[in-house]
Coordinates of C-alpha atoms in Angstrom, one line a residue:
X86 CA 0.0 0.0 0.0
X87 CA 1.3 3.6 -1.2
X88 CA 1.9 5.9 1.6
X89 CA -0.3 8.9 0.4
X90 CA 1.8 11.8 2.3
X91 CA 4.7 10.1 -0.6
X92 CA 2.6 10.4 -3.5
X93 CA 2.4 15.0 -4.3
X94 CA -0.9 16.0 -5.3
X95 CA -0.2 16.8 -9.3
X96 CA -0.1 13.1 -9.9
X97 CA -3.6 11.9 -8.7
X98 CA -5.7 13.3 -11.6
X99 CA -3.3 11.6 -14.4
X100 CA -3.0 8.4 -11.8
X101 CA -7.2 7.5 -12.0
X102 CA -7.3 9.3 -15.7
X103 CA -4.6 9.0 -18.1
X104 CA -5.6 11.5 -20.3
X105 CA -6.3 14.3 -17.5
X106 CA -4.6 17.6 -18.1
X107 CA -1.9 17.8 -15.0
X108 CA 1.4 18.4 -14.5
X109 CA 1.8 14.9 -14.1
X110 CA 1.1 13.4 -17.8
X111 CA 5.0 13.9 -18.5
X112 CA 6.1 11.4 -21.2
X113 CA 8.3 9.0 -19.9
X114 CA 10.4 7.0 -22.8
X115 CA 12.3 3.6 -22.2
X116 CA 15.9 4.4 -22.6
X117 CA 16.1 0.5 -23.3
X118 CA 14.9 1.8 -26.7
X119 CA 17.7 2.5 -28.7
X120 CA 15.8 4.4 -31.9
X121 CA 12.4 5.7 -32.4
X122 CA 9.4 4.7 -32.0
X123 CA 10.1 4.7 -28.4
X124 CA 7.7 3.4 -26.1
X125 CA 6.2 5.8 -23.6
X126 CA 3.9 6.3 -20.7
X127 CA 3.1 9.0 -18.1
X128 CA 3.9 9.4 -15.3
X129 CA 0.9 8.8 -13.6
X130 CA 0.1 5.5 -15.6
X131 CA 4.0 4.2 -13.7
X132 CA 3.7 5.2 -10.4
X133 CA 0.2 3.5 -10.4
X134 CA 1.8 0.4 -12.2
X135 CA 4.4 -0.1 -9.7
X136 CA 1.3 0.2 -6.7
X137 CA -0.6 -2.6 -8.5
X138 CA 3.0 -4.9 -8.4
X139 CA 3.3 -4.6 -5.1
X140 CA 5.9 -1.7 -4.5
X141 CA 5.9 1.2 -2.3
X142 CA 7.1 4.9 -3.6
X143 CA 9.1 5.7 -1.1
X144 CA 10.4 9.0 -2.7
X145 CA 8.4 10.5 -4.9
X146 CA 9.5 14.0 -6.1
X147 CA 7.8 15.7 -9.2
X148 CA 9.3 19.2 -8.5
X149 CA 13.0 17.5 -8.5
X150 CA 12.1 14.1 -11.1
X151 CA 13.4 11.9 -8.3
X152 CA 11.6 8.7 -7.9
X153 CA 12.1 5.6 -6.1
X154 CA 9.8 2.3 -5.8
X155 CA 10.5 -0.9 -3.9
X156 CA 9.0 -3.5 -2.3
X157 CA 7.8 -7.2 -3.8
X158 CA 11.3 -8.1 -4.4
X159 CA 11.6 -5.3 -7.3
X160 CA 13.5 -1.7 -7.1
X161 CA 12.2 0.8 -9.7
X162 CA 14.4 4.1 -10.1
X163 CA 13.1 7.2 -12.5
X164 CA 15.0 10.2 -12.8
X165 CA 13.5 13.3 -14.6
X166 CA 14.9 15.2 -16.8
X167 CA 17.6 16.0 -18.2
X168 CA 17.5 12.5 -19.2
X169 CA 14.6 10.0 -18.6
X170 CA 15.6 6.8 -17.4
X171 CA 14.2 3.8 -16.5
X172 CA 15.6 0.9 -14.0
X173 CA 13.9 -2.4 -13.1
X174 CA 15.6 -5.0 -10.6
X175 CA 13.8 -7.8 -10.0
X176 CA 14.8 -9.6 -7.1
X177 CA 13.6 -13.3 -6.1
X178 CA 10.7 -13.5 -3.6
X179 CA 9.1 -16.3 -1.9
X180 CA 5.7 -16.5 -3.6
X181 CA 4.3 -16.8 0.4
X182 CA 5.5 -13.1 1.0
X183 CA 4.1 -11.8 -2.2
X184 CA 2.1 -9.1 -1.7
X185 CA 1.0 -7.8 -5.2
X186 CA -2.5 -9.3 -5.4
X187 CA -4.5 -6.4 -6.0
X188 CA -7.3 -6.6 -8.7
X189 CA -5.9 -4.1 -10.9
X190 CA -8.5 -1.3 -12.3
X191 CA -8.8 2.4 -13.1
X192 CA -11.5 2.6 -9.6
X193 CA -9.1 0.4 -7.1
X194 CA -5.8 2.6 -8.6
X195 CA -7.7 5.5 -6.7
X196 CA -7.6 3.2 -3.2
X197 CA -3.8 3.6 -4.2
X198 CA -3.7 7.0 -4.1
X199 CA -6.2 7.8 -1.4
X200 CA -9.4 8.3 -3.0
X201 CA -12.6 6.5 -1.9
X202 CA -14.5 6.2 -5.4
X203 CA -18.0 6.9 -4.2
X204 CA -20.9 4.8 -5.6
X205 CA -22.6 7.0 -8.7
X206 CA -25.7 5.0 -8.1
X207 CA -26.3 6.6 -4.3
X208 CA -25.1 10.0 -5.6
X209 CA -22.1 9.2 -3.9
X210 CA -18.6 11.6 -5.0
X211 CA -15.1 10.3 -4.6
X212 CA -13.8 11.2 -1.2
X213 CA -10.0 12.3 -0.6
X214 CA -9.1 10.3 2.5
X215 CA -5.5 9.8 1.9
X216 CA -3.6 12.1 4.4
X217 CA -5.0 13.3 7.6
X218 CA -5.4 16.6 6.2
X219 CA -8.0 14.9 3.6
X220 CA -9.5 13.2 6.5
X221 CA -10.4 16.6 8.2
X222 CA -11.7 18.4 5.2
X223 CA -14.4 15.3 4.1
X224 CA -15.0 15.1 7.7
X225 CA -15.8 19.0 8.1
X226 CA -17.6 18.7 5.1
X227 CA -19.6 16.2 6.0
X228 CA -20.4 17.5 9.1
X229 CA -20.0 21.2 9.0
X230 CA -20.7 21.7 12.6
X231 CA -17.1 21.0 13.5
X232 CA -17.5 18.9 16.3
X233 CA -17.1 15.2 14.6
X234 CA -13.7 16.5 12.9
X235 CA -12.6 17.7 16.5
X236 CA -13.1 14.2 17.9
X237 CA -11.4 12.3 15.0
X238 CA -8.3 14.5 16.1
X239 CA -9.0 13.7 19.4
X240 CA -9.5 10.3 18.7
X241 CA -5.8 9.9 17.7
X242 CA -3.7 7.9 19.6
X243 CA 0.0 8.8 20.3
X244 CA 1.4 5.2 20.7
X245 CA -1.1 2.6 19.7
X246 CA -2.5 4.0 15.9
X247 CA -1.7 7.4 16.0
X248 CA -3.1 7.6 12.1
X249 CA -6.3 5.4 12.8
X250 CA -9.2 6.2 11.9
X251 CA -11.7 4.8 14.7
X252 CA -15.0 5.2 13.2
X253 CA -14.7 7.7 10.2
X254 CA -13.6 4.8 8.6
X255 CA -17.1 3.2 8.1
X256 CA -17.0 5.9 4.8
X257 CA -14.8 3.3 3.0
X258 CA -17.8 0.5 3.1
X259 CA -20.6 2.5 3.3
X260 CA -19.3 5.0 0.4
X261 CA -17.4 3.0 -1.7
X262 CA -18.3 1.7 -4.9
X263 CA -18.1 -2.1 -5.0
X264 CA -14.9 -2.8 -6.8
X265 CA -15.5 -6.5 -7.1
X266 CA -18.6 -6.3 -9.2
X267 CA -16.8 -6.2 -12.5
X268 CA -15.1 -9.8 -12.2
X269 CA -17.3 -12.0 -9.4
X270 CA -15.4 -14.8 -10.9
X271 CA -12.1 -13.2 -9.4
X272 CA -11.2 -15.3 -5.8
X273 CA -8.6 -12.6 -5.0
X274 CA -10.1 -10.9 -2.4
X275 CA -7.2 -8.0 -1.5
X276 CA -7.7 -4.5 -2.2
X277 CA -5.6 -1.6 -1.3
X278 CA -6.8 0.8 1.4
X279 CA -7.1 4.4 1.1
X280 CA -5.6 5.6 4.1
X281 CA -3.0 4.3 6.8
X282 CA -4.3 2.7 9.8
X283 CA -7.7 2.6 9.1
X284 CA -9.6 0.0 11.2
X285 CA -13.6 0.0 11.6
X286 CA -16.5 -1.9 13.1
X287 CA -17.9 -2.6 9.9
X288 CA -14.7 -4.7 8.8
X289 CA -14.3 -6.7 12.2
X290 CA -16.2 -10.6 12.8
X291 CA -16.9 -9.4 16.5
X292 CA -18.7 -6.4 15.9
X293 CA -20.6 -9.0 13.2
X294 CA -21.8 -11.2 16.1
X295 CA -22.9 -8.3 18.5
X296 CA -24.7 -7.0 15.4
X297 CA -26.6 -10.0 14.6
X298 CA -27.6 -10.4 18.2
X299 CA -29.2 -6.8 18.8
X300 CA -30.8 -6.9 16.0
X301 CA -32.5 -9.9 17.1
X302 CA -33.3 -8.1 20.2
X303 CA -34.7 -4.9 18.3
X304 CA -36.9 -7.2 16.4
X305 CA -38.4 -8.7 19.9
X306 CA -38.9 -5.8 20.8
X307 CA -40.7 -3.9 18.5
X308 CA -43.4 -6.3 17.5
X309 CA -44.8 -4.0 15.2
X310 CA -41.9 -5.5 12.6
X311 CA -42.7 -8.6 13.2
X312 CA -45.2 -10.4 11.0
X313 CA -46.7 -13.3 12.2
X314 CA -49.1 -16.0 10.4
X315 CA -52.7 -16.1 12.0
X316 CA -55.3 -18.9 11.8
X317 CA -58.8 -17.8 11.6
X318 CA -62.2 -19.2 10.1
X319 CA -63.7 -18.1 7.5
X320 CA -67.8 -17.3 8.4
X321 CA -68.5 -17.7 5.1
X322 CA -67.6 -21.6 4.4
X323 CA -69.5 -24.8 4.5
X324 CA -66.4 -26.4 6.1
X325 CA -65.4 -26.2 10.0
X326 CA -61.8 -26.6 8.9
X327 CA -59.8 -23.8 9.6
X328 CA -58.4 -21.8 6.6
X329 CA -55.5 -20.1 7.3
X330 CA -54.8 -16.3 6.3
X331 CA -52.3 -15.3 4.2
X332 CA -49.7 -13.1 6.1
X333 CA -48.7 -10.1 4.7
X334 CA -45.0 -10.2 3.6
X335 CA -42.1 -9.8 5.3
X336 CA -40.6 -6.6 7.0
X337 CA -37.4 -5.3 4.9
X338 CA -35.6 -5.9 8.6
X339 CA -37.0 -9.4 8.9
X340 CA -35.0 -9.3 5.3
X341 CA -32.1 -8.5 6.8
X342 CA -32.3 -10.8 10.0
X343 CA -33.2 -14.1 7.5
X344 CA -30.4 -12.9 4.9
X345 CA -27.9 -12.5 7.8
X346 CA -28.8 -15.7 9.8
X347 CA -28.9 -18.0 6.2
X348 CA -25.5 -16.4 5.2
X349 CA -23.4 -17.4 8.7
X350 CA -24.9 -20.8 8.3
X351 CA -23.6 -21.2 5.2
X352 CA -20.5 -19.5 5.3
X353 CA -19.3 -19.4 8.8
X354 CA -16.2 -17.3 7.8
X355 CA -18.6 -14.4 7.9
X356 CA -17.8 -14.6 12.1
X357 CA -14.8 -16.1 11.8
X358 CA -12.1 -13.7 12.0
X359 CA -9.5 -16.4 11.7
X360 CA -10.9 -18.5 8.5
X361 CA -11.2 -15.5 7.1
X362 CA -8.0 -14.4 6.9
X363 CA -6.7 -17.9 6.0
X364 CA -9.1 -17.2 2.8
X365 CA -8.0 -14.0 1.7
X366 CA -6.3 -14.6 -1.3
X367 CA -8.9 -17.4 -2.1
X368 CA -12.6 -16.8 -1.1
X369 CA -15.1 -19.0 -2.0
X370 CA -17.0 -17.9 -5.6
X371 CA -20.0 -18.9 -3.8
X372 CA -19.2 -16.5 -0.7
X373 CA -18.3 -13.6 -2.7
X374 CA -21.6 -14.2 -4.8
X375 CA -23.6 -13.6 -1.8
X376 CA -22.0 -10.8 -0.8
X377 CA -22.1 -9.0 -4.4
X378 CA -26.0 -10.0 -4.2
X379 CA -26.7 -8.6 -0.7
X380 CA -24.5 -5.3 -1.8
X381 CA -27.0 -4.7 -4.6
X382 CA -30.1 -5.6 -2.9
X383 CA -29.0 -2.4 -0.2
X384 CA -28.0 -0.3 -2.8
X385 CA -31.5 -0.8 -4.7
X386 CA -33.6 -0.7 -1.3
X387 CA -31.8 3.1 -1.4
X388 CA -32.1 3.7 -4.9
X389 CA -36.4 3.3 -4.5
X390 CA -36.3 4.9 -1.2
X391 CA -34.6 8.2 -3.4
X392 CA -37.3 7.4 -6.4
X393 CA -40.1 7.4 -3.5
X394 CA -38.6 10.6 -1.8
X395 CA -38.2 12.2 -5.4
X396 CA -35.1 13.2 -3.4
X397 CA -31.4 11.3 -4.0
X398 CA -29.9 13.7 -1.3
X399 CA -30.9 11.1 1.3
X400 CA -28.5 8.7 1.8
X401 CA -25.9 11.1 1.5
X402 CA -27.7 12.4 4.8
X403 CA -27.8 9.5 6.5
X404 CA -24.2 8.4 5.8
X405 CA -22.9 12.1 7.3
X406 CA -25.2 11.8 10.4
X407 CA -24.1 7.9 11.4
X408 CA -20.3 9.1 10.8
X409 CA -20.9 12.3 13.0
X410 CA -21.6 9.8 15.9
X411 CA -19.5 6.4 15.0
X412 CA -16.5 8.8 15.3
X413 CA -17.4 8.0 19.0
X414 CA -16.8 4.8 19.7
X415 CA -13.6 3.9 20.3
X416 CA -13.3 6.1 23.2
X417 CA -16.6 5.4 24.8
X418 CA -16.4 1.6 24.7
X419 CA -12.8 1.8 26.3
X420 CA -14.6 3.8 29.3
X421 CA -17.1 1.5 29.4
X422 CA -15.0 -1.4 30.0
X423 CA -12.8 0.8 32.2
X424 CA -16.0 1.7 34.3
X425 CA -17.5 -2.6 34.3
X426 CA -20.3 -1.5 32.7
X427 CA -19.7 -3.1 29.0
X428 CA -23.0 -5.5 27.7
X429 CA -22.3 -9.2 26.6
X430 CA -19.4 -10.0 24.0
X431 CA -20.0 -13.4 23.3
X432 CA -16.2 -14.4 23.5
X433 CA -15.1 -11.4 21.6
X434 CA -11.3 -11.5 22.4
X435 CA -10.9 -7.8 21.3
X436 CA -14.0 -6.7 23.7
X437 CA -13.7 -2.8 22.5
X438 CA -14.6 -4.1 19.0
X439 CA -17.8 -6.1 20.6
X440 CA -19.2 -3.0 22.8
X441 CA -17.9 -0.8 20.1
X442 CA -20.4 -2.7 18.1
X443 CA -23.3 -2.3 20.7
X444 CA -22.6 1.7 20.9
X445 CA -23.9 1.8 17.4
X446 CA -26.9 0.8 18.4
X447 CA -27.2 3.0 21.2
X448 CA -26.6 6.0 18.6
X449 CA -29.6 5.0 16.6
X450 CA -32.0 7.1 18.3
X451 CA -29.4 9.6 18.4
X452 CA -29.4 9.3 14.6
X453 CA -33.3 9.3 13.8
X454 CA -33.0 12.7 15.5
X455 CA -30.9 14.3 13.8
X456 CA -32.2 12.9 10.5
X457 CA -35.3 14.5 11.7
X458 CA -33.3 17.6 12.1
X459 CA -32.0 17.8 8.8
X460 CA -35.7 17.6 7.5
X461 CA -36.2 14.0 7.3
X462 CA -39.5 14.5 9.8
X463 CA -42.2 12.2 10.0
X464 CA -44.2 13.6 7.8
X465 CA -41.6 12.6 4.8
X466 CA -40.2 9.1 6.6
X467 CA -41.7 7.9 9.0
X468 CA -39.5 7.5 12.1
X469 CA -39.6 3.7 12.3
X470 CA -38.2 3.7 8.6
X471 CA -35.1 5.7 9.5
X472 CA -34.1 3.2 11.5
X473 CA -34.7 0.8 9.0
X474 CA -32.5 2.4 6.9
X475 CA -29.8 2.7 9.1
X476 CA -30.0 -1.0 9.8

């Protein structure tokens, strides 16, 4: 993974679009090449190149045309002008320690270069996450009172992560477009990240099994999602036998409960951190199916809800308000644990993560209000489908 404070800013726009107008679509020529016609690229088309082969540009100097890549057993040198040149070293590698098993496409080169390609179809734009300054600016942005950017800086921790991103982080899934969808038949599943140190609830198995367990217990509690089948008789038949109505259909969170449930039974490395990992660079086809299915069914629950609402600006709303309080957690659940008041785990051996998890869903009402504040009132969704949505 590039470090994004390495990589200046005049190279992004030629990195994710070759034929962008920047200082950084300087012709760089193969001094292999002894006569014309020499072979060329820009400059932004090699530093992504040497990202998706698993190096690491660890100078990178426009203003000087001093370059330097390495990592994945290869060096790369460049040196602008006078002359250009161009030197590659390979080096032998174990294949165990490769590390250059990135699906390589124009939307994942931006990961590389610390921009968060938002999904078009939830009127989503690309986010620049890359450096902490970027992190500050989307966050203000986003929340324009101030006060979730001021905890993200106080969020940061000298020794442990002191670039992590405790809950901001969530933009990456929630935001991102799904970069897998052009190839399900691809196992690899490695993509770079768009920032140093990230780390999120969203991306951990114990925050997945504290999720699946309070939302059984906001389902039992608010009967009113819940549909049940109910035997009556009909007045109107010659029979005595009892005719059963037909229940109405399912709840969109009942949805979600039955999706969730069916996919842990069948692929238990949804929970399981450590068969997860040991299935990285090989998923199941049938495992990534799902989860490309379940991705589209969310983003076309959203993609009604904005036809319905005649209004797309919605879950751009909703995404600001849960990151203006998931920016939160991490120093709330540690008080919690400090203070013995944390809620069940269930054998989470990284029990921040777990009561991170159940935080959330103490936020939600939090949330609804401050939909409601931003104009989402009753009147336009109903209160009970905001937290729907956030589910």
């Amino acid at each position: 993974m590039a470090n994004p404070e390495h990589l200046a800013l005049q190279t992004r726009a030629s990195a994710v679009d070759p034929d962008a107008s920047s200082a950084a679509n300087i012709l760089v020529s193969f001094s292999q090449q002894k006569k014309p016609p020499f072979e060329a690229t820009n400059l932004g088309h090699l530093a992504a190149e040497a990202l998706r082969h698993g190096m690491t540009w660890t100078i990178f100097r426009p203003e000087d045309g001093t370059f330097l890549a390495e990592g994945n057993g290869h060096i790369l040198r460049l040196k602008l002008p006078p002359t250009y040149t161009f030197e590659y070293i390979p080096q032998p590698v174990p294949a165990e320690v490769s590390n250059s098993l990135y699906v390589a496409s124009p939307l994942v080169d931006k990961l590389f270069f610390g921009i968060l390609p938002g999904d078009p179809q939830l009127n989503l734009p690309d986010y620049h996450i890359g450096t902490n300054a970027e992190v500050y600016r989307t966050m203000y942005a986003l929340d324009p009172t101030g006060t979730a950017t001021k905890k993200i800086r106080d969020n940061r921790h000298p020794t442990l992560a002191p670039k992590s991103l405790f809950g901001f982080s969530d933009i990456i899934p929630l935001a991102g477009a799904m970069l897998r969808g052009y190839d399900p038949s691809c196992t690899i599943a490695r993509l770079p990240i768009p920032a140093e140190y990230t780390t999120g609830l969203l991306t951990h198995q114990e925050s997945f099994v504290v999720f699946r367990h309070r939302l059984d217990a906001f389902l039992a509690s608010s009967p009113h999602h819940l549909t049940q089948n109910t035997t009556t008789t009909n007045p109107n038949s010659d029979s005595d036998t009892d005719s059963e109505t037909p229940s109405p259909p399912p709840s969109v969170l009942q949805k979600i409960r039955t999706m969730y449930h069916d996919t842990m039974t069948h692929f238990p490395e949804w929970e399981d951190a450590v068969l997860a990992n040991s299935q990285i660079n090989n998923r199941s086809p049938h495992f990534l199916a799902r989860v490309l299915q379940t991705h589209r069914e969310c983003t076309a629950y959203f993609q009604r809800l904005h036809s319905q609402l005649a209004d797309d600006t919605f879950y751009p709303d909703l995404l600001a308000t849960h990151l203006s309080h998931a920016v939160n957690w991490w120093h709330e659940s540690f008080a919690r644990i400090r203070s013995g008041t944390t809620r069940p785990h269930y054998g989470a051996v990284r029990t921040h993560i777990a009561e991170g998890m159940h935080l959330y869903w103490d936020y939600l009402d939090s949330v609804v209000e401050d939909m409601q504040a931003k104009g989402w009132i009753e009147s336009v969704v109903p209160r009970e489908m905001l937290k729907e949505a956030w589910v």
